[in-house]
PDB file of N, CA and C in Angstrom:
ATOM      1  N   UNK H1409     109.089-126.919-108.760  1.00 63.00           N
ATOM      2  CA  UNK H1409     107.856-126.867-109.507  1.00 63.00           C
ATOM      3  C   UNK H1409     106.692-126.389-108.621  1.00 63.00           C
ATOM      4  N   UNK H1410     106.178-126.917-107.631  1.00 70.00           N
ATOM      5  CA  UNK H1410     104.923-126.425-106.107  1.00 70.00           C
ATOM      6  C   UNK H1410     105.690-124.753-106.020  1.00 70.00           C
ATOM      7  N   UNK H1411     107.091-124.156-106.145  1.00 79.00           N
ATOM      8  CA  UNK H1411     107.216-123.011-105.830  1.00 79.00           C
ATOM      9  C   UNK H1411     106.126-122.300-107.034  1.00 79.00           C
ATOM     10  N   UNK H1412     106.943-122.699-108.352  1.00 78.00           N
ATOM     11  CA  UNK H1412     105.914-121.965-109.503  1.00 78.00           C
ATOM     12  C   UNK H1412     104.651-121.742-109.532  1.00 78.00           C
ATOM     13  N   UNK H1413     104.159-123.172-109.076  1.00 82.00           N
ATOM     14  CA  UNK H1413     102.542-122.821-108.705  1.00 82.00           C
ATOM     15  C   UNK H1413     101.776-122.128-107.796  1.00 82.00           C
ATOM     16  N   UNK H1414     102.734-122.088-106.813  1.00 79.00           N
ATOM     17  CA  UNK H1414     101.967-121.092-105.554  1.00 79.00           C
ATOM     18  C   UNK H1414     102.618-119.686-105.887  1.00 79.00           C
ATOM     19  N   UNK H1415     103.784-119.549-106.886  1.00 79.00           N
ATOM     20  CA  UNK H1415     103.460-118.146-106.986  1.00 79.00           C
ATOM     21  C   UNK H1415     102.540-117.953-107.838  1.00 79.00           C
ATOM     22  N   UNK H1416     101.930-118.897-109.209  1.00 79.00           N
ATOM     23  CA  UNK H1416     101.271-118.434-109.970  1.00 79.00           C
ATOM     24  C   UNK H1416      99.639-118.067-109.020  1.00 79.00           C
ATOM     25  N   UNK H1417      99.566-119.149-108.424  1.00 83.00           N
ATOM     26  CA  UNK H1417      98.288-118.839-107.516  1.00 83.00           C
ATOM     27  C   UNK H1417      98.102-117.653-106.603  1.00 83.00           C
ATOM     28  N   UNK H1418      99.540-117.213-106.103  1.00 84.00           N
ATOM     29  CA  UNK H1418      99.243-115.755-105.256  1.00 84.00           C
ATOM     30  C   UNK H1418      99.103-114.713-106.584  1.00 84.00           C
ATOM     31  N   UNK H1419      99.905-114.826-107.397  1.00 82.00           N
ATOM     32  CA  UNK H1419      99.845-113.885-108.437  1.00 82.00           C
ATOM     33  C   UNK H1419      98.447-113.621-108.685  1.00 82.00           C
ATOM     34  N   UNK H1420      97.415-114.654-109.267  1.00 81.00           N
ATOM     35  CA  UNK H1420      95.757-114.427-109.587  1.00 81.00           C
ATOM     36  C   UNK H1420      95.548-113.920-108.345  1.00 81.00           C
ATOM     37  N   UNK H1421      95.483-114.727-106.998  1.00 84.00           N
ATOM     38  CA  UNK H1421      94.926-114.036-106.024  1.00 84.00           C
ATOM     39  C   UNK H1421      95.210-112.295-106.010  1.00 84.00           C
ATOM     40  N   UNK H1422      96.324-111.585-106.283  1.00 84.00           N
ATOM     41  CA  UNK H1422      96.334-110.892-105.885  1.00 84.00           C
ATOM     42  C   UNK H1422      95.739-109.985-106.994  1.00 84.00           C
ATOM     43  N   UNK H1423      95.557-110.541-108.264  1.00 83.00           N
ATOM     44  CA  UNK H1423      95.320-109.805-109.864  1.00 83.00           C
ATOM     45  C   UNK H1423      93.879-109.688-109.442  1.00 83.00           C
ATOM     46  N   UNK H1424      93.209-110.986-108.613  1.00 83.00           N
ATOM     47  CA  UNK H1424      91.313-110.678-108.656  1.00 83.00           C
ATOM     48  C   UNK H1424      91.232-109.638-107.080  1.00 83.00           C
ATOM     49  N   UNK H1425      92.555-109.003-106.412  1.00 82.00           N
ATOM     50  CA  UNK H1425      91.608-108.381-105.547  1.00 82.00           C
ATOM     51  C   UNK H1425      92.252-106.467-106.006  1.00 82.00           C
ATOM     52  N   UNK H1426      93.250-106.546-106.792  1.00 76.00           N
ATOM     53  CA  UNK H1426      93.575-105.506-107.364  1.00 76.00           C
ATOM     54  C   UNK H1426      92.184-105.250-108.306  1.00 76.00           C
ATOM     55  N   UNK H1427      91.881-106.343-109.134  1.00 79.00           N
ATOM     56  CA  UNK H1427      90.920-105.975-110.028  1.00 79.00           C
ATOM     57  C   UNK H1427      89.156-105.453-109.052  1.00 79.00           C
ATOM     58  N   UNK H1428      88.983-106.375-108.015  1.00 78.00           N
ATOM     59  CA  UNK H1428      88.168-106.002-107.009  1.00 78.00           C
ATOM     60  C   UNK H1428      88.086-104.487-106.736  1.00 78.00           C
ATOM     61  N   UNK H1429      89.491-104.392-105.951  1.00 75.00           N
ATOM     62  CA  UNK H1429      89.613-102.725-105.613  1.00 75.00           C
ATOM     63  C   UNK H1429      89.641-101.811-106.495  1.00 75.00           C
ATOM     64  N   UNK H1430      89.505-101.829-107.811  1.00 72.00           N
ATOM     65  CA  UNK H1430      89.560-101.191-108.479  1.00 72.00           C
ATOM     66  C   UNK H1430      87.850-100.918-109.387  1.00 72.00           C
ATOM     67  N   UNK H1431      87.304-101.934-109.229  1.00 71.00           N
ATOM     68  CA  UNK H1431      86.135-101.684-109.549  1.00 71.00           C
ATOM     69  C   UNK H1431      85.278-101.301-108.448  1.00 71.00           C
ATOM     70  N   UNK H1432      85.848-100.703-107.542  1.00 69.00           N
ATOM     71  CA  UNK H1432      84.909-100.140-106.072  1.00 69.00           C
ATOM     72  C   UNK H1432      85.441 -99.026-106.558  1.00 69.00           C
ATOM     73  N   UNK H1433      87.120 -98.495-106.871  1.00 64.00           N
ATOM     74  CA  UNK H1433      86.933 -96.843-107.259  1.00 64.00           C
ATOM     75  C   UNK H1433      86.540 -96.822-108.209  1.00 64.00           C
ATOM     76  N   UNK H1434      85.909 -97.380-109.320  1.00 64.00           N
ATOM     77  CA  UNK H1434      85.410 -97.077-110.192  1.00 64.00           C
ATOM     78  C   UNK H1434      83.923 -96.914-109.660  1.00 64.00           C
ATOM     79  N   UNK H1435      83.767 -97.645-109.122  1.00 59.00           N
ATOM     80  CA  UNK H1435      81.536 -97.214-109.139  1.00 59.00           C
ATOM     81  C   UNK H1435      81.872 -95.814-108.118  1.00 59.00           C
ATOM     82  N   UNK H1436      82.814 -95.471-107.196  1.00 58.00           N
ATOM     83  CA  UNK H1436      82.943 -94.335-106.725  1.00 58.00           C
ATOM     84  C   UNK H1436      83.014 -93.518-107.138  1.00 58.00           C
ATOM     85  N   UNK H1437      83.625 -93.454-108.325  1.00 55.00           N
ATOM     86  CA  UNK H1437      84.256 -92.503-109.528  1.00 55.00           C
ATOM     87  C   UNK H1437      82.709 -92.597-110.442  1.00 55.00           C
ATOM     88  N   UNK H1438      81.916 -93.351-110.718  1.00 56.00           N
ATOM     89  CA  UNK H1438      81.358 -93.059-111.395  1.00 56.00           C
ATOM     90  C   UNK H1438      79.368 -92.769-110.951  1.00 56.00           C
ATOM     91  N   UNK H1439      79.374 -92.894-109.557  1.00 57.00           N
ATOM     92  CA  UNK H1439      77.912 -92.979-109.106  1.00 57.00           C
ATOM     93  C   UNK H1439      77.465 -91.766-109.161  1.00 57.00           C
ATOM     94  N   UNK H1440      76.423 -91.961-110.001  1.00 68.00           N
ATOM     95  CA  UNK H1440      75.868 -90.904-110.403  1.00 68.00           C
ATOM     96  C   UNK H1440      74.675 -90.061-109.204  1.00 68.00           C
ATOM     97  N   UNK H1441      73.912 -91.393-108.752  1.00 80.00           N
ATOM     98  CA  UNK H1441      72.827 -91.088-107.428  1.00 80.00           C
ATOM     99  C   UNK H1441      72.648 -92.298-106.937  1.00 80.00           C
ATOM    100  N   UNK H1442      71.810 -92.098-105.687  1.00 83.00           N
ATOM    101  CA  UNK H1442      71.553 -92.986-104.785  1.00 83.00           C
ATOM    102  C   UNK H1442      70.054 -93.130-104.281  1.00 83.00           C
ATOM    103  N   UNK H1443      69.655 -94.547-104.093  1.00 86.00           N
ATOM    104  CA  UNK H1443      68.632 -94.418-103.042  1.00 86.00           C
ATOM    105  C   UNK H1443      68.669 -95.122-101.736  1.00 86.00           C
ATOM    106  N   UNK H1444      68.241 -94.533-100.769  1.00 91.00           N
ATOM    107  CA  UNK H1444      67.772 -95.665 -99.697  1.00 91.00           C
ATOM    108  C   UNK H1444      66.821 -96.104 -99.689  1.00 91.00           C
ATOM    109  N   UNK H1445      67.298 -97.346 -99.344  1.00 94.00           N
ATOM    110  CA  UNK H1445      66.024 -98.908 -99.215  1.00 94.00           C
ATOM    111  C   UNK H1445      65.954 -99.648 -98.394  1.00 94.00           C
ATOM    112  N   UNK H1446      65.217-100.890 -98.286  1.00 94.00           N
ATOM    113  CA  UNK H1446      65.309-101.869 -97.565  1.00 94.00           C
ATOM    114  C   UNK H1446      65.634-103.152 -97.884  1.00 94.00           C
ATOM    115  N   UNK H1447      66.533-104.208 -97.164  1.00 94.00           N
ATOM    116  CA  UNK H1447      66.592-105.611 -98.596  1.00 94.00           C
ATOM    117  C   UNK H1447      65.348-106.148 -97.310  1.00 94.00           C
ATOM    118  N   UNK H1448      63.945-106.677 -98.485  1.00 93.00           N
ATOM    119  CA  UNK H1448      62.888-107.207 -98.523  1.00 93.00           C
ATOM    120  C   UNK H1448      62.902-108.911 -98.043  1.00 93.00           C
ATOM    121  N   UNK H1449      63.682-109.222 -99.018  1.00 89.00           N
ATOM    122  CA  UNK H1449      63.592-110.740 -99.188  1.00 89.00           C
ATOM    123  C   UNK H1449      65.141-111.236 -99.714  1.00 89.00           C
ATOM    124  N   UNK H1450      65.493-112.744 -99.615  1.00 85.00           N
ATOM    125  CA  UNK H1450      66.715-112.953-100.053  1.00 85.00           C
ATOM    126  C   UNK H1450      66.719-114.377-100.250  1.00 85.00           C
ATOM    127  N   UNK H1451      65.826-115.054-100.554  1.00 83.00           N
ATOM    128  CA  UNK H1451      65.394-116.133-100.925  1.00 83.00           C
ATOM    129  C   UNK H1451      65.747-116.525-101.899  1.00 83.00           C
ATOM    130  N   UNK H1452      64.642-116.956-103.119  1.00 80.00           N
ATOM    131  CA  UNK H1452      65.034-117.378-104.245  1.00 80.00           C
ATOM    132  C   UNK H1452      65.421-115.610-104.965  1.00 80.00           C
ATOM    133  N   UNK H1453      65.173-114.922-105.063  1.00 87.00           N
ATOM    134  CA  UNK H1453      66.013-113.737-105.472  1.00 87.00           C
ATOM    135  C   UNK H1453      66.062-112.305-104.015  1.00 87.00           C
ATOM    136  N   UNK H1454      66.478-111.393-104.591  1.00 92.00           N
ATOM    137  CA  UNK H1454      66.643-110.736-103.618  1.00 92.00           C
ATOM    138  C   UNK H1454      65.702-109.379-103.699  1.00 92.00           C
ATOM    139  N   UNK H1455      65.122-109.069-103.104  1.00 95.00           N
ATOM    140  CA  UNK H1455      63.791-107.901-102.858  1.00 95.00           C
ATOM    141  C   UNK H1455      64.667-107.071-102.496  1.00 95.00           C
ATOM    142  N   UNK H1456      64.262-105.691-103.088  1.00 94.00           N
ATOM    143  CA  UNK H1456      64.819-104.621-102.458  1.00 94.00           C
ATOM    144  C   UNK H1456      63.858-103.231-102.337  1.00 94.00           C
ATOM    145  N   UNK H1457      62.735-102.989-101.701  1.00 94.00           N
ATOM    146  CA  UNK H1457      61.841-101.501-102.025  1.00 94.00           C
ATOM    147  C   UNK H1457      62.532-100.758-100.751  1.00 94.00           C
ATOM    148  N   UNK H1458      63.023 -99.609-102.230  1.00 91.00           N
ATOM    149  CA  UNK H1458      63.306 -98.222-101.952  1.00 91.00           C
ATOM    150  C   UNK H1458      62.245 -97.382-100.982  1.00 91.00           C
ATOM    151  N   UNK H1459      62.635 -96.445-100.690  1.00 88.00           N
ATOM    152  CA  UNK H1459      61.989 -95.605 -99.610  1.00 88.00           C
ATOM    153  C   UNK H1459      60.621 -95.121-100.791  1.00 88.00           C
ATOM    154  N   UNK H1460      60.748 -94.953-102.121  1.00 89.00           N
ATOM    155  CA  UNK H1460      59.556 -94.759-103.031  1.00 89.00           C
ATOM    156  C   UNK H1460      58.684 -95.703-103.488  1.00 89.00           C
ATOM    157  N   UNK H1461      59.027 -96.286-102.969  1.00 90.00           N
ATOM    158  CA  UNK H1461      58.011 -98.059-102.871  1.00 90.00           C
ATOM    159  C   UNK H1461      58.025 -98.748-103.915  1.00 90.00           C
ATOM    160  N   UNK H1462      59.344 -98.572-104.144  1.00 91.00           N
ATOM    161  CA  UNK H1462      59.750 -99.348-105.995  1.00 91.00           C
ATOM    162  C   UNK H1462      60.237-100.630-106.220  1.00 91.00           C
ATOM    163  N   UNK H1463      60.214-101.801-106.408  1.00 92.00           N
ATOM    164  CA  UNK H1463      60.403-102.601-106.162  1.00 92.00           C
ATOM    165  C   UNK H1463      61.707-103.045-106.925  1.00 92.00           C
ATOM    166  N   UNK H1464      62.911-103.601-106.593  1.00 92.00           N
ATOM    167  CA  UNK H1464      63.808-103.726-107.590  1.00 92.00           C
ATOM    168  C   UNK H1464      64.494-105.676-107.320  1.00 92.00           C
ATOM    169  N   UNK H1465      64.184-106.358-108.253  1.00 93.00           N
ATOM    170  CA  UNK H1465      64.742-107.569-108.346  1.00 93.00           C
ATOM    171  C   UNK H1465      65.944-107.904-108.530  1.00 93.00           C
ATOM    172  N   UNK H1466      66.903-108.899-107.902  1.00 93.00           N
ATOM    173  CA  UNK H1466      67.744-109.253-108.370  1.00 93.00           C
ATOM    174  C   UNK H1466      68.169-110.901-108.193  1.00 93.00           C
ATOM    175  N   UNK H1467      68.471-111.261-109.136  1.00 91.00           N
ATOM    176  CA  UNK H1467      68.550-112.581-109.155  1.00 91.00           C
ATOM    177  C   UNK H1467      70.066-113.201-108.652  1.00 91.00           C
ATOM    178  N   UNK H1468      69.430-114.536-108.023  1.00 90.00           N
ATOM    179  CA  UNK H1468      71.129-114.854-107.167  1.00 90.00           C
ATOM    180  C   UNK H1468      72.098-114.587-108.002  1.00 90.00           C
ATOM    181  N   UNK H1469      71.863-115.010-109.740  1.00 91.00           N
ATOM    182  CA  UNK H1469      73.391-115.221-110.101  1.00 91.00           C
ATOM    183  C   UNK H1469      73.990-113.720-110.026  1.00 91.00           C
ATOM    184  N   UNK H1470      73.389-112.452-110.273  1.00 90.00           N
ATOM    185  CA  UNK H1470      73.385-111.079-110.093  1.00 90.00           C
ATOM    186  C   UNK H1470      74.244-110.833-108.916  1.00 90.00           C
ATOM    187  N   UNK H1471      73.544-111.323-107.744  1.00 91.00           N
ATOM    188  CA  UNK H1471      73.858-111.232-106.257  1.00 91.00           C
ATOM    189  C   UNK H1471      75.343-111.922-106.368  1.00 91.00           C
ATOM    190  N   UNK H1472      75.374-112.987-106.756  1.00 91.00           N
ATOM    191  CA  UNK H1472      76.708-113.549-106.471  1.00 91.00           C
ATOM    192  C   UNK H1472      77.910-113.044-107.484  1.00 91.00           C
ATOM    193  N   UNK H1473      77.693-112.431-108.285  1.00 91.00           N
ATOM    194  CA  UNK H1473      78.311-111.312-109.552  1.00 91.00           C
ATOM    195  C   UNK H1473      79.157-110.865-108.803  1.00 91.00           C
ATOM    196  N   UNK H1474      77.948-109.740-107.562  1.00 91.00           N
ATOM    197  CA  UNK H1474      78.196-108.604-107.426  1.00 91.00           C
ATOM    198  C   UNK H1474      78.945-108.527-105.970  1.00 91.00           C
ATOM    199  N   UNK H1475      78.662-109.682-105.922  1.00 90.00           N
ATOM    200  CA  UNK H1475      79.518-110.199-104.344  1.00 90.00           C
ATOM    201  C   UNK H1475      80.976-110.605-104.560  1.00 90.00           C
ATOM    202  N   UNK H1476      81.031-110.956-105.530  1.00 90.00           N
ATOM    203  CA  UNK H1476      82.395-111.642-106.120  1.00 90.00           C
ATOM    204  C   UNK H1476      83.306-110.324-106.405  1.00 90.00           C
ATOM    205  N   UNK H1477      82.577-109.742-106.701  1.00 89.00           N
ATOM    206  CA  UNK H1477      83.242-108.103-107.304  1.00 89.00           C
ATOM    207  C   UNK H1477      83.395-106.822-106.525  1.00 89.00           C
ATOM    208  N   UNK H1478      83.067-107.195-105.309  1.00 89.00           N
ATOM    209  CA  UNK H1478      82.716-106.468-104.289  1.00 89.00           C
ATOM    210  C   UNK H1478      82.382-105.350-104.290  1.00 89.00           C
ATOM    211  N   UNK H1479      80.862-105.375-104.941  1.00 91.00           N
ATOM    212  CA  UNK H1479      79.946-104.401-105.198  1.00 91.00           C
ATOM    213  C   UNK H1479      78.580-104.481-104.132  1.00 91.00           C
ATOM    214  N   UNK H1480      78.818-105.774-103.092  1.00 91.00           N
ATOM    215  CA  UNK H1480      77.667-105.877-102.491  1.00 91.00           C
ATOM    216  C   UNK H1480      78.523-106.309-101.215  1.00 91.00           C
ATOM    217  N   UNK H1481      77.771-105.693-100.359  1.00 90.00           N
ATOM    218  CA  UNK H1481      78.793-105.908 -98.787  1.00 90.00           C
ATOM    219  C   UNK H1481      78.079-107.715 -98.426  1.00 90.00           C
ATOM    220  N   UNK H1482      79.015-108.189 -98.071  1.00 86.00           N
ATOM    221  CA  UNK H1482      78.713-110.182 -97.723  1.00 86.00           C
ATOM    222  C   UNK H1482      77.454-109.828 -96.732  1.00 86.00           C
ATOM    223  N   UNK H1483      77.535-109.032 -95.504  1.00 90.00           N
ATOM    224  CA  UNK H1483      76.832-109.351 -94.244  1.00 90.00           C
ATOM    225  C   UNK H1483      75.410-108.761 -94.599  1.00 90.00           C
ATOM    226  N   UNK H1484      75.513-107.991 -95.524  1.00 92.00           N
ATOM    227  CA  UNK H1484      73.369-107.800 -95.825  1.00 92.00           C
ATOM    228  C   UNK H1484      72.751-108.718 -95.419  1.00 92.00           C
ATOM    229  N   UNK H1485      71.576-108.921 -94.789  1.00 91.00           N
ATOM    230  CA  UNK H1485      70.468-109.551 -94.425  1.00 91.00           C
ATOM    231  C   UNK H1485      69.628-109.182 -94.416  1.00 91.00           C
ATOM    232  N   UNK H1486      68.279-109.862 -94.276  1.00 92.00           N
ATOM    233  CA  UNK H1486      66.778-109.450 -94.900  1.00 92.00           C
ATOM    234  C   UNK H1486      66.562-108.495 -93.686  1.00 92.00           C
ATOM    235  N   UNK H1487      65.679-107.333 -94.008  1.00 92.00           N
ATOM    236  CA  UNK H1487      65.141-106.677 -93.299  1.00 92.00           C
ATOM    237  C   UNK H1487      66.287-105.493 -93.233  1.00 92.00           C
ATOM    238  N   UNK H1488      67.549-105.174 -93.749  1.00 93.00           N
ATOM    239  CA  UNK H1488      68.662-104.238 -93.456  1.00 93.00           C
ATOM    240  C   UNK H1488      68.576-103.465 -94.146  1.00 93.00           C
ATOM    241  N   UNK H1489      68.426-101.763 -93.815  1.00 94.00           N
ATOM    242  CA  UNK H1489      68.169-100.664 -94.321  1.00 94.00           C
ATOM    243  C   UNK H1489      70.062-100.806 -95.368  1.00 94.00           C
ATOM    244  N   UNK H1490      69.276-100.231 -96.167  1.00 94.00           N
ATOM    245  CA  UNK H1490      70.867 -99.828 -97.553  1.00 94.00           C
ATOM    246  C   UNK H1490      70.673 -98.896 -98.058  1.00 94.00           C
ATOM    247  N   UNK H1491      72.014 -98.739 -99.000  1.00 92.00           N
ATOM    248  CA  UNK H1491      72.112 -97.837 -99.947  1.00 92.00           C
ATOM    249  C   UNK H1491      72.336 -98.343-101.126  1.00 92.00           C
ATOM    250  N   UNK H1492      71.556 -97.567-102.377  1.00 91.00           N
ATOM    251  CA  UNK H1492      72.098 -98.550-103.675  1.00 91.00           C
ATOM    252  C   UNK H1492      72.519 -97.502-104.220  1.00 91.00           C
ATOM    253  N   UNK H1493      73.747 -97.110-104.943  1.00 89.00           N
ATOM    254  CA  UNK H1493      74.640 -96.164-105.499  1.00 89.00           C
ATOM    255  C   UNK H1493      74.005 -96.573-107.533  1.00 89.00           C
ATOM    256  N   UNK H1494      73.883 -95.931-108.622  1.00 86.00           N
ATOM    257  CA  UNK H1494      73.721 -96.598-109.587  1.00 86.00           C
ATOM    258  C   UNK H1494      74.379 -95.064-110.127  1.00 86.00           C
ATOM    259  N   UNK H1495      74.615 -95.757-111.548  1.00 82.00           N
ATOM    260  CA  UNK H1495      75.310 -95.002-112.740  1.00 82.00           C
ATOM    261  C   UNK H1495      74.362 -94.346-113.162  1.00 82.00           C
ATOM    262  N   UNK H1496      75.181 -93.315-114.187  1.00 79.00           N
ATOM    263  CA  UNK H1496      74.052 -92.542-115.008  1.00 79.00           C
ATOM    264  C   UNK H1496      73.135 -92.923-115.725  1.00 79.00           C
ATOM    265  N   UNK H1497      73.522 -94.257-116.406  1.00 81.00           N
ATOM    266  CA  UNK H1497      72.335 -95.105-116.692  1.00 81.00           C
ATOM    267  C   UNK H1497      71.654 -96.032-116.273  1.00 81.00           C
ATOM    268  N   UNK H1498      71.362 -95.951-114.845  1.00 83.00           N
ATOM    269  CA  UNK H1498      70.494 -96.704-113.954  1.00 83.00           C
ATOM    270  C   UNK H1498      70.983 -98.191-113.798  1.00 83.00           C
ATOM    271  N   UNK H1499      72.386 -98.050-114.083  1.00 85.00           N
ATOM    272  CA  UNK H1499      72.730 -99.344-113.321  1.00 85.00           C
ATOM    273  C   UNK H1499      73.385 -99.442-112.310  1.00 85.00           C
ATOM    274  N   UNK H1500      73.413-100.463-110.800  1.00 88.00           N
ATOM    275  CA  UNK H1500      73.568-100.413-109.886  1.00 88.00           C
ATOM    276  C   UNK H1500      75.332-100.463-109.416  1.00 88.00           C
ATOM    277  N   UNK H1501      75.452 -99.699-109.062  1.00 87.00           N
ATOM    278  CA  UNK H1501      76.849 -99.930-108.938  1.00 87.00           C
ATOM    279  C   UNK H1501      77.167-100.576-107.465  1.00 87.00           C
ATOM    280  N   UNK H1502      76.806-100.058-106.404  1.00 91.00           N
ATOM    281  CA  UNK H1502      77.303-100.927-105.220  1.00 91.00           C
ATOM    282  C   UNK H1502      75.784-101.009-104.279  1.00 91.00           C
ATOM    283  N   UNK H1503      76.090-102.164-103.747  1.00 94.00           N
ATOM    284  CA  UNK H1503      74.489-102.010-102.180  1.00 94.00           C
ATOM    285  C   UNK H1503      75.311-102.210-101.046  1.00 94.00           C
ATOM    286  N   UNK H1504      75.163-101.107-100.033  1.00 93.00           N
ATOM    287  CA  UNK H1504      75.605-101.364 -98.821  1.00 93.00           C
ATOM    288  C   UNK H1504      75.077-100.813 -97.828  1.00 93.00           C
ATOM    289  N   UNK H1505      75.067-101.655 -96.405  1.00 92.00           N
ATOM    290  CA  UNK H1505      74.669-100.904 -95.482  1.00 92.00           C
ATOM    291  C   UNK H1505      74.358 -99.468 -95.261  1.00 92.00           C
ATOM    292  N   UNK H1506      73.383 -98.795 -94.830  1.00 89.00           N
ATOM    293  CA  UNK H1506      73.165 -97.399 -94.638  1.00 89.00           C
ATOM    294  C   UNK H1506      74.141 -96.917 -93.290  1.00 89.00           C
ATOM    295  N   UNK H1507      75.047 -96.228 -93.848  1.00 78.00           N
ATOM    296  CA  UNK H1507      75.842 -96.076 -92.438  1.00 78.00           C
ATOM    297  C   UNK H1507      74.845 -94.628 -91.284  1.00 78.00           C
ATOM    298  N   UNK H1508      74.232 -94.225 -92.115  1.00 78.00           N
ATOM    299  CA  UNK H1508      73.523 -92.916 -90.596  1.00 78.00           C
ATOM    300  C   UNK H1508      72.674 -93.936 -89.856  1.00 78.00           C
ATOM    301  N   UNK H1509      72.234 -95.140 -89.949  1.00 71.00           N
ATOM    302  CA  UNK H1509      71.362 -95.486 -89.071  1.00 71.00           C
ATOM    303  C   UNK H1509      69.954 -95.300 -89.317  1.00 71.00           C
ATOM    304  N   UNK H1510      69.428 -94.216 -90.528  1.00 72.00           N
ATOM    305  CA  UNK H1510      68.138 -93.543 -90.626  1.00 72.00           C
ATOM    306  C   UNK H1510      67.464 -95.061 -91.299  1.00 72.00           C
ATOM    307  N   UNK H1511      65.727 -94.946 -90.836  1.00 76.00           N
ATOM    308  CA  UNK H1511      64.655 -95.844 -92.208  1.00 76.00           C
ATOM    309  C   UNK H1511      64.539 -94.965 -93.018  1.00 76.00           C
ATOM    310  N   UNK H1512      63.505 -96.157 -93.595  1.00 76.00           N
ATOM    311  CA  UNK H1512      62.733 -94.904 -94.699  1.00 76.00           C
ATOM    312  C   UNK H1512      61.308 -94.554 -94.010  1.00 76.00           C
TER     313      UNK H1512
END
């Protein structure tokens, strides 16, 4: 019976990181544009102004969504230049580190 259950438990484990990896080629497959920014704040929500001085909110439960789904890299911290990838209809598909190193 403990065999059944730990396969049923690797089984989900492995169904939520197939489903994970698969919604990273999907925002790949589907990002339409990008901006670079800065994360602002990470407090009670999370600050993010773009290099156009735009301010964009997101609220923890958002943050922890998108963390769960691995649409947001874990190690962001306040003050870390990013990238936010979004769909054709201005929704955000992934935030991650700026890999060139550049500010805004």
């Amino acid at each position: 019976m403990a065999s059944i259950t730990k396969m049923k438990q690797r089984t989900r484990i492995e169904q939520e990181k197939n489903y994970a990896s698969y919604m990273q080629s999907q925002a790949l497959l589907n990002a339409h544009h990008s901006n670079n920014a800065r994360l602002v704040s990470i407090d009670s929500s999370w600050q993010i102004e773009t290099c156009e001085q735009q301010l964009i909110v997101l609220t923890q439960e958002l943050v922890a969504q998108m963390k769960h789904l691995k649409m947001l890299e874990q190690s962001l911290k306040q003050g870390d230049q990013i990238e936010i990838a979004f769909d054709q209809r201005g929704r955000i598909l992934t935030i991650k580190a700026r890999s060139d190193g550049a500010t805004c």
